[in-house]
Amino acid sequence: EGVVNVNVWTGYAVNVISRTGKRRTIVGPASCMLNYDETLESVTLSTGKPKTTDNTVTTAYLRVENNKVSDIISAQTKDFVDVSIKVSYCVIFLPEFKDKLFSVDNYVKYLCDRQRSLLKREIKKYTIEEFYNNATEIVRKVTLNSDVEKNEYAGRFFKENGMLVYDVEVLEVRVDRNVANILNEFQSNSVRKALELSDANKNMEKIVSKFQIDMLYGKPVI
């Protein structure tokens, strides 16, 4: 009885469809009245980590601002060491692509699948030592599309639905415990040697400075 009124909250959008196939996307904050033959289109979103279709939620409200999408990527390095990377993407939908917001049903899985594929391919180029020492930089370079000359947006943009990944946080990098122990020991030895070398250089500088002063004042050099 009466007209159905839909309130769209700030940062959310809904897609109104009619029986004839006409669509209109409403981005909040807004209020809209549905015609007698109109309903809200639903979208499916993957949950859990890693993102799959096993755990999903269905909703008519698409969040278009301040999205956080987390995922776990399993990959293998050039020297066949398995690694697991836990990431968190910051995602928004650009307002100028309003009519495409609902073009991808499960944008979460679509995003994670694309980024996962790109990362696996990139990680395969590095040894475990190279990747472990530069994991954050490598992940950010790939997921945010560092080739800014070919990308008009600051981040990785998906033209299919106007989605933009504008930041990513690397929460954790895991490898086999034995491999991790070897890498940590190697890093500790590298730091120790660097400190010893720095100390030796400072001592050498002192000796050279004293030698120059002694030569300046004609003191005998022993």
XYZ file of C-alpha atoms in Angstrom:
222
model
C 0.000 0.000 0.000
C 1.485 3.327 -1.072
C 4.766 4.188 -2.762
C 7.983 2.547 -1.597
C 10.559 5.141 -0.536
C 14.250 4.193 -0.338
C 16.776 6.168 1.698
C 20.327 5.841 0.388
C 22.939 6.590 3.035
C 26.047 8.680 2.582
C 28.786 6.694 0.850
C 26.398 4.105 -0.581
C 24.585 3.545 -3.888
C 21.634 1.488 -5.089
C 20.653 0.351 -8.563
C 16.961 0.648 -9.401
C 15.700 -1.592 -12.211
C 12.290 -1.863 -13.828
C 10.555 -4.804 -15.465
C 11.355 -3.314 -18.868
C 15.084 -3.308 -18.090
C 15.532 0.401 -17.438
C 18.096 1.228 -14.785
C 18.949 4.221 -12.643
C 21.732 4.431 -10.085
C 21.149 6.525 -6.954
C 24.191 7.638 -4.930
C 23.632 8.805 -1.365
C 22.833 10.797 0.537
C 19.546 10.697 -1.315
C 15.974 9.532 -1.148
C 14.092 7.987 -4.059
C 10.596 6.644 -4.647
C 10.189 3.390 -6.548
C 7.648 3.067 -9.300
C 5.206 0.154 -9.177
C 7.391 -1.958 -11.523
C 10.790 -1.134 -9.970
C 12.973 -3.070 -7.539
C 16.501 -2.780 -6.171
C 19.166 -4.893 -7.831
C 21.229 -6.972 -5.431
C 24.972 -7.599 -5.517
C 27.016 -10.448 -4.051
C 30.181 -9.729 -2.070
C 32.831 -12.256 -1.053
C 33.889 -12.327 2.587
C 36.616 -14.066 4.585
C 40.284 -14.470 3.651
C 41.291 -15.452 1.034
C 38.357 -14.129 -0.981
C 36.361 -16.907 -2.669
C 32.741 -17.608 -3.556
C 32.390 -19.987 -0.587
C 31.469 -17.180 1.838
C 29.358 -14.371 0.407
C 26.786 -11.808 1.467
C 24.026 -10.345 -0.676
C 22.958 -6.716 -0.412
C 21.227 -3.997 -2.404
C 23.519 -1.296 -1.001
C 26.926 -0.849 -2.593
C 29.477 1.070 -0.532
C 31.229 3.520 -2.856
C 33.490 5.328 -0.369
C 36.117 4.260 2.176
C 36.048 0.551 1.359
C 38.557 -1.787 2.981
C 39.056 -5.110 1.198
C 41.496 -7.579 2.742
C 42.896 -10.696 1.123
C 45.587 -13.359 1.473
C 47.686 -14.152 -1.603
C 49.617 -17.401 -1.922
C 52.488 -17.235 -4.401
C 55.845 -18.813 -5.231
C 59.221 -17.151 -5.770
C 61.712 -17.825 -8.545
C 63.543 -20.327 -6.334
C 60.287 -22.233 -5.585
C 59.670 -20.944 -2.058
C 55.997 -20.567 -1.108
C 55.009 -17.212 0.382
C 51.757 -15.883 1.812
C 50.989 -12.153 1.770
C 48.152 -10.574 3.741
C 47.042 -7.248 2.267
C 44.360 -4.629 2.792
C 43.163 -2.549 -0.182
C 41.609 0.918 0.087
C 38.893 1.152 -2.559
C 36.531 3.829 -3.850
C 34.173 4.106 -6.824
C 34.575 7.221 -8.937
C 31.384 9.310 -9.254
C 31.902 9.964 -12.969
C 31.385 6.212 -13.557
C 28.088 6.097 -11.665
C 26.294 4.211 -14.437
C 28.859 1.373 -14.266
C 28.913 0.820 -10.493
C 26.825 -2.354 -10.695
C 28.389 -3.748 -13.875
C 30.431 -6.273 -11.856
C 28.284 -8.382 -9.549
C 30.958 -9.453 -7.057
C 33.462 -6.618 -7.212
C 35.357 -7.923 -4.157
C 36.252 -11.237 -5.766
C 36.873 -9.544 -9.113
C 39.323 -7.124 -7.487
C 41.124 -9.812 -5.475
C 41.374 -12.220 -8.422
C 42.916 -9.562 -10.667
C 45.395 -8.343 -8.066
C 46.261 -11.896 -7.046
C 47.054 -12.871 -10.632
C 49.287 -9.824 -11.148
C 51.137 -10.371 -7.875
C 51.772 -14.066 -8.491
C 53.282 -13.258 -11.872
C 55.481 -10.506 -10.412
C 56.686 -12.467 -7.353
C 57.815 -15.287 -9.658
C 60.530 -12.901 -10.931
C 62.272 -12.664 -7.534
C 64.240 -15.004 -5.301
C 62.942 -15.412 -1.760
C 65.715 -13.170 -0.426
C 64.927 -10.399 -2.929
C 61.198 -10.560 -2.274
C 61.459 -10.881 1.516
C 63.653 -7.779 1.718
C 61.420 -5.700 -0.587
C 57.963 -7.225 -0.140
C 56.071 -4.019 0.648
C 57.615 -2.097 -2.235
C 56.943 -4.914 -4.721
C 53.329 -5.381 -3.609
C 52.586 -1.660 -3.752
C 54.214 -1.311 -7.171
C 51.977 -4.019 -8.632
C 48.661 -3.415 -6.858
C 48.761 0.376 -7.288
C 50.006 0.292 -10.892
C 53.243 2.274 -10.573
C 53.297 3.062 -14.308
C 51.765 6.497 -13.791
C 52.494 7.565 -17.377
C 49.879 5.102 -18.646
C 47.461 5.531 -15.755
C 45.546 8.782 -15.385
C 44.455 7.879 -11.852
C 46.642 7.621 -8.755
C 46.238 3.887 -8.179
C 44.966 0.842 -10.051
C 41.775 1.723 -11.875
C 39.144 -0.743 -13.122
C 37.191 0.791 -15.979
C 34.678 -2.072 -15.898
C 32.899 -0.586 -12.861
C 34.737 2.650 -12.025
C 36.629 1.059 -9.114
C 39.909 2.590 -7.940
C 42.425 1.000 -5.561
C 44.187 4.082 -4.220
C 46.239 2.517 -1.419
C 47.322 -0.865 -0.088
C 48.774 -1.995 3.232
C 50.946 -5.094 3.501
C 49.873 -6.552 6.835
C 51.993 -9.699 6.897
C 54.427 -11.755 4.828
C 54.741 -15.413 5.775
C 57.160 -18.079 4.628
C 58.094 -21.502 5.953
C 59.503 -21.190 9.491
C 62.844 -22.758 8.559
C 63.218 -20.413 5.593
C 62.227 -17.439 7.766
C 64.860 -18.362 10.352
C 67.530 -18.533 7.647
C 66.495 -15.165 6.221
C 66.403 -13.520 9.655
C 69.826 -14.921 10.515
C 71.184 -13.692 7.185
C 69.752 -10.222 7.801
C 71.219 -10.148 11.312
C 74.646 -11.085 9.960
C 74.342 -8.419 7.254
C 73.484 -5.759 9.827
C 76.325 -6.895 12.089
C 78.850 -6.735 9.251
C 77.556 -3.333 8.155
C 78.015 -1.977 11.681
C 81.497 -3.474 11.928
C 82.412 -1.931 8.573
C 81.035 1.449 9.640
C 83.036 1.302 12.869
C 86.195 0.331 10.970
C 85.695 3.246 8.561
C 85.321 5.682 11.446
C 88.520 4.388 13.059
C 90.318 4.709 9.738
C 89.109 8.305 9.389
C 90.476 9.105 12.850
C 93.845 7.573 11.995
C 94.037 9.475 8.700
C 93.068 12.743 10.412
C 95.723 12.263 13.120
C 98.315 11.434 10.454
C 97.499 14.624 8.535
C 97.723 16.732 11.707
C 101.067 15.171 12.661
C 102.434 15.833 9.174
C 101.171 19.432 9.321
C 103.051 20.160 12.547
C 106.121 18.174 11.612
C 105.681 15.510 14.238
C 107.378 12.183 13.584
C 105.053 9.521 12.255
C 105.585 6.138 13.883
